[in-house]
Short mmCIF file of C-alpha atoms and ligand atoms in Angstrom, two decimals:
data_model
loop_
_atom_site.label_atom_id
_atom_site.label_comp_id
_atom_site.label_asym_id
_atom_site.label_seq_id
_atom_site.Cartn_x
_atom_site.Cartn_y
_atom_site.Cartn_z
CA UNK A 24 17.68 16.84 -15.47
CA UNK A 25 20.24 15.62 -12.77
CA UNK A 26 19.52 15.95 -8.95
CA UNK A 27 22.16 18.77 -8.64
CA UNK A 28 20.08 21.12 -10.88
CA UNK A 29 16.98 21.37 -8.79
CA UNK A 30 18.49 23.60 -6.30
CA UNK A 31 18.95 21.04 -3.46
CA UNK A 32 21.41 21.54 -0.92
CA UNK A 33 24.90 19.45 -0.65
CA UNK A 34 23.80 17.44 2.44
CA UNK A 35 20.58 16.32 0.56
CA UNK A 36 22.27 15.50 -2.45
CA UNK A 37 24.74 13.45 -0.56
CA UNK A 38 21.72 11.52 0.81
CA UNK A 39 20.36 10.76 -2.65
CA UNK A 40 23.56 9.42 -3.76
CA UNK A 41 23.63 7.04 -0.56
CA UNK A 42 20.06 5.89 -1.87
CA UNK A 43 21.70 5.04 -5.41
CA UNK A 44 19.09 7.51 -7.26
CA UNK A 45 20.76 8.37 -10.44
CA UNK A 46 18.20 10.97 -11.61
CA UNK A 47 15.02 12.37 -10.28
CA UNK A 48 11.69 11.08 -11.33
CA UNK A 49 9.00 13.17 -13.00
CA UNK A 50 7.52 14.11 -9.88
CA UNK A 51 10.56 15.24 -8.23
CA UNK A 52 11.71 17.34 -11.12
CA UNK A 53 8.44 19.33 -11.11
CA UNK A 54 7.58 19.30 -7.49
CA UNK A 55 11.08 20.17 -5.85
CA UNK A 56 11.71 23.49 -7.27
CA UNK A 57 8.16 24.53 -6.73
CA UNK A 58 8.20 23.72 -3.02
CA UNK A 59 11.69 25.10 -2.60
CA UNK A 60 10.00 28.40 -3.84
CA UNK A 61 7.45 28.09 -0.94
CA UNK A 62 4.49 27.38 -3.35
CA UNK A 63 1.40 25.22 -2.38
CA UNK A 64 1.03 22.14 -4.64
CA UNK A 65 -1.62 20.04 -5.86
CA UNK A 66 0.19 16.89 -7.11
CA UNK A 67 -1.58 13.93 -8.79
CA UNK A 68 0.88 11.23 -8.51
CA UNK A 69 0.56 7.27 -7.26
CA UNK A 70 2.92 5.57 -4.82
CA UNK A 71 5.77 4.19 -6.97
CA UNK A 72 6.46 7.55 -8.67
CA UNK A 73 8.77 8.88 -6.09
CA UNK A 74 6.39 11.34 -4.51
CA UNK A 75 7.72 11.02 -1.01
CA UNK A 76 10.99 12.20 -2.11
CA UNK A 77 9.15 14.85 -3.81
CA UNK A 78 7.92 16.58 -0.97
CA UNK A 79 10.35 15.60 1.73
CA UNK A 80 13.75 16.67 0.03
CA UNK A 81 12.42 20.28 -0.51
CA UNK A 82 10.39 20.34 2.94
CA UNK A 83 13.74 19.38 4.82
CA UNK A 84 15.69 22.08 2.92
CA UNK A 85 13.28 24.87 3.93
CA UNK A 86 13.42 23.73 7.43
CA UNK A 87 16.96 23.40 7.63
CA UNK A 88 17.27 27.05 6.54
CA UNK A 89 16.28 28.37 9.80
CA UNK A 90 16.69 26.69 13.17
CA UNK A 91 13.58 25.66 15.35
CA UNK A 92 12.87 27.58 18.45
CA UNK A 93 11.07 25.69 21.04
CA UNK A 94 9.96 22.04 20.64
CA UNK A 95 6.83 22.27 18.41
CA UNK A 96 7.03 20.78 15.17
CA UNK A 97 7.31 22.89 11.89
CA UNK A 98 6.29 20.36 9.28
CA UNK A 99 3.39 17.74 9.48
CA UNK A 100 2.76 15.08 7.14
CA UNK A 101 -0.56 13.18 7.24
CA UNK A 102 -0.85 9.92 5.65
CA UNK A 103 -3.80 7.35 5.73
CA UNK A 104 -2.31 4.38 7.11
CA UNK A 105 0.12 3.15 9.51
CA UNK A 106 2.39 1.50 7.36
CA UNK A 107 2.46 4.45 5.06
CA UNK A 108 3.38 6.89 8.01
CA UNK A 109 6.13 4.44 9.16
CA UNK A 110 7.52 4.48 5.65
CA UNK A 111 7.49 8.40 4.99
CA UNK A 112 9.08 8.71 8.66
CA UNK A 113 11.89 6.50 7.46
CA UNK A 114 12.36 8.35 4.23
CA UNK A 115 12.49 11.62 6.14
CA UNK A 116 15.33 10.12 8.40
CA UNK A 117 17.18 8.85 5.19
CA UNK A 118 17.19 12.01 3.38
CA UNK A 119 17.65 14.10 6.52
CA UNK A 120 20.49 12.22 7.56
CA UNK A 121 23.19 15.04 7.11
CA UNK A 122 21.10 17.57 8.79
CA UNK A 123 20.48 18.37 12.05
CA UNK A 124 16.69 18.16 11.83
CA UNK A 125 14.53 16.01 14.13
CA UNK A 126 11.56 13.88 12.98
CA UNK A 127 9.28 11.13 14.55
CA UNK A 128 6.31 9.39 13.83
CA UNK A 129 2.88 8.93 15.51
CA UNK A 130 0.21 6.30 14.61
CA UNK A 131 -2.22 3.88 16.66
CA UNK A 132 -2.09 0.37 17.42
CA UNK A 133 1.00 1.07 19.65
CA UNK A 134 1.65 2.58 23.05
CA UNK A 135 1.14 6.46 22.81
CA UNK A 136 3.94 7.43 25.59
CA UNK A 137 7.01 6.76 23.94
CA UNK A 138 5.49 8.72 21.05
CA UNK A 139 4.74 11.70 23.54
CA UNK A 140 8.37 11.37 24.84
CA UNK A 141 9.72 11.75 21.41
CA UNK A 142 7.62 14.77 20.51
CA UNK A 143 8.26 16.16 24.01
CA UNK A 144 12.17 16.07 23.00
CA UNK A 145 11.32 18.46 20.38
CA UNK A 146 10.70 17.59 16.64
CA UNK A 147 10.86 19.66 13.26
CA UNK A 148 8.95 17.12 11.15
CA UNK A 149 5.89 15.11 12.67
CA UNK A 150 4.63 12.22 10.50
CA UNK A 151 1.13 11.21 11.71
CA UNK A 152 -2.11 9.08 10.90
CA UNK A 153 -4.95 11.65 11.90
CA UNK A 154 -6.71 9.44 14.26
CA UNK A 155 -3.65 9.28 16.54
CA UNK A 156 -2.55 12.75 16.07
CA UNK A 157 -5.99 13.81 17.36
CA UNK A 158 -5.33 11.58 20.30
CA UNK A 159 -1.98 13.57 20.77
CA UNK A 160 -3.92 16.89 20.41
CA UNK A 161 -6.57 15.75 23.27
CA UNK A 162 -3.79 14.56 25.64
CA UNK A 163 -2.05 17.81 24.96
CA UNK A 164 0.99 16.03 23.93
CA UNK A 165 1.60 17.96 20.70
CA UNK A 166 1.26 21.75 19.70
CA UNK A 167 0.35 22.36 16.17
CA UNK A 168 0.45 26.20 16.15
CA UNK A 169 3.86 26.28 14.85
CA UNK A 170 3.34 24.33 11.22
CA UNK A 171 4.82 25.95 8.57
CA UNK A 172 4.24 23.12 5.96
CA UNK A 173 1.38 20.73 5.93
CA UNK A 174 1.57 17.50 3.74
CA UNK A 175 -1.55 15.54 3.00
CA UNK A 176 -0.12 12.49 1.38
CA UNK A 177 -2.52 9.70 -0.12
CA UNK A 178 -5.23 12.34 0.42
CA UNK A 179 -7.75 10.37 -1.87
CA UNK A 180 -7.09 7.47 0.49
CA UNK A 181 -7.60 9.37 3.72
CA UNK A 182 -11.04 10.56 2.19
CA UNK A 183 -11.90 6.80 1.25
CA UNK A 184 -11.03 5.80 4.84
CA UNK A 185 -13.56 8.32 6.37
CA UNK A 186 -10.70 10.65 7.41
CA UNK A 187 -12.27 13.82 6.42
CA UNK A 188 -13.57 15.07 9.80
CA UNK A 189 -10.24 14.22 11.42
CA UNK A 190 -8.38 16.18 8.86
CA UNK A 191 -10.71 19.22 9.23
CA UNK A 192 -10.17 19.19 12.99
CA UNK A 193 -6.28 19.18 12.41
CA UNK A 194 -6.57 21.88 9.68
CA UNK A 195 -8.40 24.13 12.60
CA UNK A 196 -5.44 23.70 14.45
CA UNK A 197 -2.93 24.87 12.20
CA UNK A 198 -1.70 28.46 11.60
CA UNK A 199 -3.52 29.99 8.88
CA UNK A 200 -0.09 31.18 7.31
CA UNK A 201 1.70 28.05 6.04
CA UNK A 202 2.76 26.12 2.75
CA UNK A 203 0.22 23.24 1.74
CA UNK A 204 1.16 20.02 -0.43
CA UNK A 205 -1.48 17.80 -1.47
CA UNK A 206 -0.59 14.53 -3.02
CA UNK A 207 -3.41 12.27 -4.36
CA UNK A 208 -3.61 9.37 -6.73
CA UNK A 209 -6.95 10.26 -8.06
CA UNK A 210 -8.79 13.58 -8.64
CA UNK A 211 -12.12 12.91 -7.22
CA UNK A 212 -14.74 15.83 -6.70
CA UNK A 213 -14.34 15.30 -2.87
CA UNK A 214 -10.46 16.01 -3.61
CA UNK A 215 -11.30 18.93 -5.33
CA UNK A 216 -13.47 20.55 -2.83
CA UNK A 217 -10.63 19.53 -0.12
CA UNK A 218 -8.02 21.15 -2.29
CA UNK A 219 -10.25 24.32 -2.89
CA UNK A 220 -10.64 25.02 0.59
CA UNK A 221 -7.13 24.27 1.39
CA UNK A 222 -4.46 25.31 -1.23
CA UNK A 223 -3.73 29.23 -2.29
CA UNK A 224 -2.64 29.23 -6.09
CA UNK A 225 -1.26 25.81 -6.10
CA UNK A 226 1.28 24.66 -8.60
CA UNK A 227 -0.76 21.65 -10.35
CA UNK A 228 1.52 18.80 -11.14
CA UNK A 229 0.51 15.64 -12.84
CA UNK A 230 2.61 12.44 -13.55
CA UNK A 231 0.24 9.77 -13.80
CA UNK A 232 -3.18 10.23 -15.61
CA UNK A 233 -6.24 9.28 -13.45
CA UNK A 234 -6.95 5.85 -13.14
CA UNK A 235 -4.29 4.61 -15.28
CA UNK A 236 -2.03 1.74 -14.18
CA UNK A 237 1.58 2.22 -14.40
CA UNK A 238 2.75 1.68 -17.73
CA UNK A 239 5.78 -0.46 -16.70
CA UNK A 240 3.37 -3.20 -15.18
CA UNK A 241 2.46 -5.97 -17.46
CA UNK A 242 -0.97 -7.23 -16.85
CA UNK A 243 -2.55 -10.49 -17.27
CA UNK A 244 -5.70 -12.38 -16.59
CA UNK A 245 -5.92 -16.14 -15.83
CA UNK A 246 -9.65 -17.39 -16.19
CA UNK A 247 -9.79 -20.27 -13.44
CA UNK A 248 -12.50 -22.17 -11.62
CA UNK A 249 -12.61 -20.79 -7.94
CA UNK A 250 -11.75 -24.29 -6.51
CA UNK A 251 -8.51 -24.07 -8.54
CA UNK A 252 -7.12 -20.62 -7.56
CA UNK A 253 -5.01 -21.86 -4.84
CA UNK A 254 -3.23 -24.66 -6.68
CA UNK A 255 -2.62 -22.30 -9.50
CA UNK A 256 -1.24 -19.63 -7.40
CA UNK A 257 1.07 -22.37 -5.58
CA UNK A 258 2.20 -23.45 -9.30
CA UNK A 259 2.88 -20.16 -10.21
CA UNK A 260 5.09 -19.27 -7.48
CA UNK A 261 6.88 -22.32 -7.34
CA UNK A 262 7.23 -23.00 -11.03
CA UNK A 263 8.28 -19.23 -11.53
CA UNK A 264 10.54 -19.33 -8.73
CA UNK A 265 8.85 -16.30 -7.50
CA UNK A 266 10.49 -14.74 -4.45
CA UNK A 267 8.71 -12.07 -3.36
CA UNK A 268 4.82 -11.83 -4.27
CA UNK A 269 2.17 -9.45 -2.93
CA UNK A 270 -1.38 -11.44 -2.97
CA UNK A 271 -4.58 -9.58 -2.71
CA UNK A 272 -7.70 -11.29 -1.22
CA UNK A 273 -10.84 -9.52 -0.43
CA UNK A 274 -11.67 -10.40 3.41
CA UNK A 275 -9.36 -10.81 6.34
CA UNK A 276 -10.43 -14.14 6.85
CA UNK A 277 -9.47 -15.18 3.08
CA UNK A 278 -6.02 -13.53 3.73
CA UNK A 279 -5.45 -15.61 6.55
CA UNK A 280 -6.83 -18.96 5.21
CA UNK A 281 -4.48 -18.58 2.09
CA UNK A 282 -1.29 -17.74 3.92
CA UNK A 283 -1.88 -21.08 6.17
CA UNK A 284 -2.66 -22.96 3.04
CA UNK A 285 0.55 -21.61 1.23
CA UNK A 286 2.63 -22.07 4.23
CA UNK A 287 1.58 -25.78 4.48
CA UNK A 288 2.44 -26.12 0.66
CA UNK A 289 5.89 -25.07 1.85
CA UNK A 290 5.99 -21.29 0.61
CA UNK A 291 6.81 -19.06 3.46
CA UNK A 292 3.59 -16.61 3.71
CA UNK A 293 2.03 -14.08 6.08
CA UNK A 294 -1.07 -12.52 6.01
CA UNK A 295 -1.68 -8.52 6.76
CA UNK A 296 -4.89 -7.04 7.51
CA UNK A 297 -6.59 -4.70 9.79
CA UNK A 298 -7.20 -7.35 12.49
CA UNK A 299 -3.47 -7.96 12.93
CA UNK A 300 -1.79 -6.18 15.62
CA UNK A 301 0.53 -3.51 14.79
CA UNK A 302 3.32 -5.66 16.10
CA UNK A 303 2.18 -8.56 13.56
CA UNK A 304 1.87 -6.08 10.80
CA UNK A 305 5.29 -4.85 10.99
CA UNK A 306 6.72 -8.15 11.40
CA UNK A 307 5.18 -9.48 8.20
CA UNK A 308 6.15 -6.46 6.42
CA UNK A 309 9.71 -6.72 7.42
CA UNK A 310 10.04 -10.62 6.89
CA UNK A 311 8.62 -9.78 3.16
CA UNK A 312 11.06 -7.06 2.75
CA UNK A 313 14.25 -9.02 4.16
CA UNK A 314 12.88 -12.45 2.01
CA UNK A 315 12.18 -14.72 4.97
CA UNK A 316 8.41 -14.34 3.82
CA UNK A 317 7.92 -15.11 0.11
CA UNK A 318 4.20 -14.35 -0.19
CA UNK A 319 2.60 -11.66 1.54
CA UNK A 320 -1.12 -11.86 1.62
CA UNK A 321 -3.09 -8.56 2.07
CA UNK A 322 -6.45 -7.08 2.19
CA UNK A 323 -6.84 -3.60 0.04
CA UNK A 324 -6.85 -1.47 3.30
CA UNK A 325 -3.47 -3.12 4.66
CA UNK A 326 -1.63 -2.93 1.59
CA UNK A 327 -2.25 0.87 1.02
CA UNK A 328 0.79 2.58 0.71
CA UNK A 329 3.26 -0.45 1.25
CA UNK A 330 6.38 0.71 -0.05
CA UNK A 331 8.35 -2.34 -1.14
CA UNK A 332 11.61 -1.84 -3.36
CA UNK A 333 11.16 -3.40 -6.92
CA UNK A 334 8.09 -5.68 -6.02
CA UNK A 335 8.13 -8.04 -9.12
CA UNK A 336 5.02 -9.81 -8.66
CA UNK A 337 1.14 -8.62 -7.48
CA UNK A 338 -1.55 -11.30 -7.67
CA UNK A 339 -5.25 -10.47 -7.51
CA UNK A 340 -6.47 -13.83 -5.85
CA UNK A 341 -9.60 -12.08 -5.72
CA UNK A 342 -10.48 -8.94 -7.87
CA UNK A 343 -11.69 -6.04 -5.68
CA UNK A 344 -15.11 -4.92 -5.28
CA UNK A 345 -14.22 -1.40 -6.44
CA UNK A 346 -12.24 -1.22 -9.51
CA UNK A 347 -10.19 1.61 -8.76
CA UNK A 348 -8.43 -0.47 -5.90
CA UNK A 349 -7.10 -2.63 -8.85
CA UNK A 350 -4.99 0.49 -9.99
CA UNK A 351 -3.87 0.71 -6.54
CA UNK A 352 -2.94 -2.76 -6.10
CA UNK A 353 -0.94 -3.17 -9.18
CA UNK A 354 0.74 0.24 -8.24
CA UNK A 355 2.68 -2.01 -5.74
CA UNK A 356 4.58 -3.38 -8.66
CA UNK A 357 6.78 -1.87 -11.61
CA UNK A 358 7.94 0.85 -8.93
CA UNK A 359 9.99 3.79 -9.99
CA UNK A 360 10.72 2.55 -13.49
CA UNK A 361 11.14 -0.99 -12.73
CA UNK A 362 9.36 -3.61 -14.59
CA UNK A 363 6.60 -5.56 -12.77
CA UNK A 364 4.00 -8.11 -13.40
CA UNK A 365 0.16 -8.17 -12.17
CA UNK A 366 -1.91 -11.21 -12.50
CA UNK A 367 -5.55 -11.72 -11.61
CA UNK A 368 -6.77 -15.01 -11.00
CA UNK A 369 -10.53 -14.42 -12.38
CA UNK A 370 -13.30 -17.10 -11.60
CA UNK A 371 -16.67 -17.00 -13.74
CA UNK A 372 -18.43 -15.21 -10.82
CA UNK A 373 -15.90 -12.40 -11.03
CA UNK A 374 -16.53 -11.60 -14.85
CA UNK A 375 -18.67 -8.31 -14.08
CA UNK A 376 -15.98 -7.15 -11.90
CA UNK A 377 -13.28 -7.67 -14.41
CA UNK A 378 -15.66 -5.75 -16.91
CA UNK A 379 -15.84 -2.95 -14.50
CA UNK A 380 -11.79 -2.84 -14.10
CA UNK A 381 -11.47 -2.91 -17.75
CA UNK A 382 -13.69 0.07 -18.15
CA UNK A 383 -11.97 2.06 -15.45
CA UNK A 384 -8.69 1.01 -17.29
CA UNK A 385 -10.06 2.09 -20.63
CA UNK A 386 -8.53 -1.12 -21.99
CA UNK A 387 -8.86 -4.84 -21.93
CA UNK A 388 -6.52 -7.09 -19.87
CA UNK A 389 -5.08 -9.89 -21.82
CA UNK A 390 -5.95 -13.50 -21.00
CA UNK A 391 -3.12 -15.99 -20.82
CA UNK A 392 -3.41 -19.52 -21.37
CA UNK A 393 -3.48 -21.35 -18.14
CA UNK A 394 -0.21 -22.96 -17.54
CA UNK A 395 -0.19 -26.75 -17.18
CA UNK A 396 -0.61 -27.52 -13.72
CA UNK A 397 -1.99 -30.32 -11.56
CA UNK A 398 -5.60 -29.17 -11.07
CA UNK A 399 -7.45 -29.65 -7.85
CA UNK A 400 -4.74 -30.63 -5.40
CA UNK A 401 -6.90 -29.54 -2.44
CA UNK A 402 -6.32 -31.11 0.85
CA UNK A 403 -9.19 -32.50 2.62
CA UNK A 404 -8.73 -30.45 5.91
CA UNK A 405 -9.50 -27.02 4.01
CA UNK A 406 -12.93 -26.39 4.79
CA UNK A 407 -14.90 -24.37 2.16
CA UNK A 408 -17.71 -22.31 2.42
CA UNK A 409 -21.09 -24.64 1.72
CA UNK A 410 -21.96 -22.41 -1.41
CA UNK A 411 -18.71 -23.53 -3.14
CA UNK A 412 -19.77 -26.26 -5.92
CA UNK A 413 -18.35 -29.53 -5.07
CA UNK A 414 -17.75 -32.40 -7.04
CA UNK A 415 -18.86 -34.96 -4.34
CA UNK A 416 -19.41 -35.64 -0.74
CA UNK A 417 -16.70 -33.80 1.12
CA UNK A 418 -14.28 -36.37 2.96
CA UNK A 419 -10.80 -37.36 2.35
CA UNK A 420 -10.62 -39.26 -0.83
CA UNK A 421 -13.56 -37.69 -2.42
CA UNK A 422 -12.30 -34.84 -4.24
CA UNK A 423 -12.37 -34.75 -8.03
CA UNK A 424 -10.88 -37.80 -9.31
CA UNK A 425 -8.12 -36.07 -11.34
CA UNK A 426 -6.91 -34.42 -8.23
CA UNK A 427 -6.42 -37.56 -5.96
CA UNK A 428 -3.94 -38.99 -8.42
CA UNK A 429 -1.56 -36.32 -7.42
CA UNK A 430 -1.60 -36.66 -3.67
CA UNK A 431 -1.31 -38.49 -0.53
CA UNK A 432 -4.18 -37.64 1.87
CA UNK A 433 -3.28 -35.58 5.02
CA UNK A 434 -4.86 -36.25 8.49
CA UNK A 435 -7.77 -34.48 9.22
CA UNK A 436 -7.78 -31.25 11.41
CA UNK A 437 -11.07 -31.28 13.19
CA UNK A 438 -10.55 -27.68 15.12
CA UNK A 439 -10.09 -26.19 11.75
CA UNK A 440 -13.05 -27.95 10.10
CA UNK A 441 -15.23 -26.80 12.95
CA UNK A 442 -14.22 -23.37 12.47
CA UNK A 443 -15.12 -23.47 8.66
CA UNK A 444 -15.47 -20.20 6.87
CA UNK A 445 -15.68 -18.09 10.20
CA UNK A 446 -12.04 -17.93 10.32
P1 AMP B 10 7.26 6.54 -3.42
O1 AMP B 10 6.41 6.84 -4.63
O2 AMP B 10 7.54 7.63 -2.66
O3 AMP B 10 6.62 5.72 -2.58
O4 AMP B 10 8.74 5.86 -4.00
C1 AMP B 10 8.74 4.56 -4.54
C2 AMP B 10 10.35 4.22 -4.66
O5 AMP B 10 11.02 4.80 -5.55
C3 AMP B 10 10.80 4.10 -3.21
O6 AMP B 10 11.52 2.93 -2.98
C4 AMP B 10 12.01 5.13 -3.37
O7 AMP B 10 13.23 4.71 -2.50
C5 AMP B 10 12.14 5.05 -4.76
N1 AMP B 10 12.74 6.26 -5.60
C6 AMP B 10 12.36 7.52 -5.19
N2 AMP B 10 12.95 8.45 -5.89
C7 AMP B 10 13.90 7.66 -6.72
C8 AMP B 10 14.64 8.12 -7.93
N3 AMP B 10 14.99 9.28 -8.04
N4 AMP B 10 15.46 7.03 -8.50
C9 AMP B 10 15.08 5.88 -8.05
N5 AMP B 10 14.28 5.25 -7.32
C10 AMP B 10 13.34 6.40 -6.51
#
């Protein structure tokens, strides 16, 4: 079905054409007419399905039908992360380019005053993370009493991140009479409870089966020793000439360290995680999108909701502790019908995690042969935690013999060695 059959107005169709979308995705085909008809929606859809346009397009149309009176926002979109909030706000701007509606975004980690000014100028659509929205409520810089449409985007993530109380506080401030749209990748009991209390006779829309990896993503496991992971990754990136790779680590320190190591191997990399300032996160993401950063190393929380067009490669440098996070991670690739590849570097100690993931996926992930690459080309300055199995005393020239053949020793970095794993 073409976009023109969904009941969208000409100004929105023009914006869709400028985006180069030729036909609606399944979630858009199902959600747009229902939202336009004013119904509540409970949608099961992961990132990458086109869910943002599925709510943003009809929401803009409903608001453009009647002008705003006063300054208070009429639509509120809540998202779990700052990055997702920024991306949703950008989409709202893009799709609303030919309408005279105003939108703004508020999230933490940046100064609150410019946000207050923007709200005070009058907005139709407010995109927000729950915590910062409540800061505005506390400072009386936002009036939520005129909200006609509420969207909870990635509601399961918001619950995972402990936002339920904040969400309830926000809900208490909204008018009772309103339209509610709830988007969630998974349908847990907690989501069901939230939906039961929030939605009235909702249209149920499901486009991705629960806990199923996007079907356009090819998945592969490499069985590899922990100490060889970094070299394998470097080899894969260089040999495969990968230009845009999202790599997941379990810890913030691990993300920093890997990004530094890749950088030293000549691969432009950046780390993105919760300890980074908002400015640093935005810069890293912008670099990744414009191609100046080839590898973005991320933790699960930081990566939630990242919207990067046509991301071809996702690497699980370490498997996630929570099996469902695997599904979210690989959902970053193969977006909106594009092909994608997800690779997992699995060390022996991660075998149980792999089994848990396969149980959630209800299938085995094929194990690929290791490519022929120079093993163990580790540099002596990379301090490792003491529990890692070593092949001998650690100082320059005492790494495994097969590794030494390939490399020149580099000068030590005493500062980094002293910091060890505490980084
Ligand atoms: P989302 O699931 O909302 O994060 O969207 C994932 C990606 O799909 C975004 O980069 C959108 O720009 C893109 N997208 C959304 N709708 C369409 C469409 N109908 N055709 C092609 N791409 C789309």
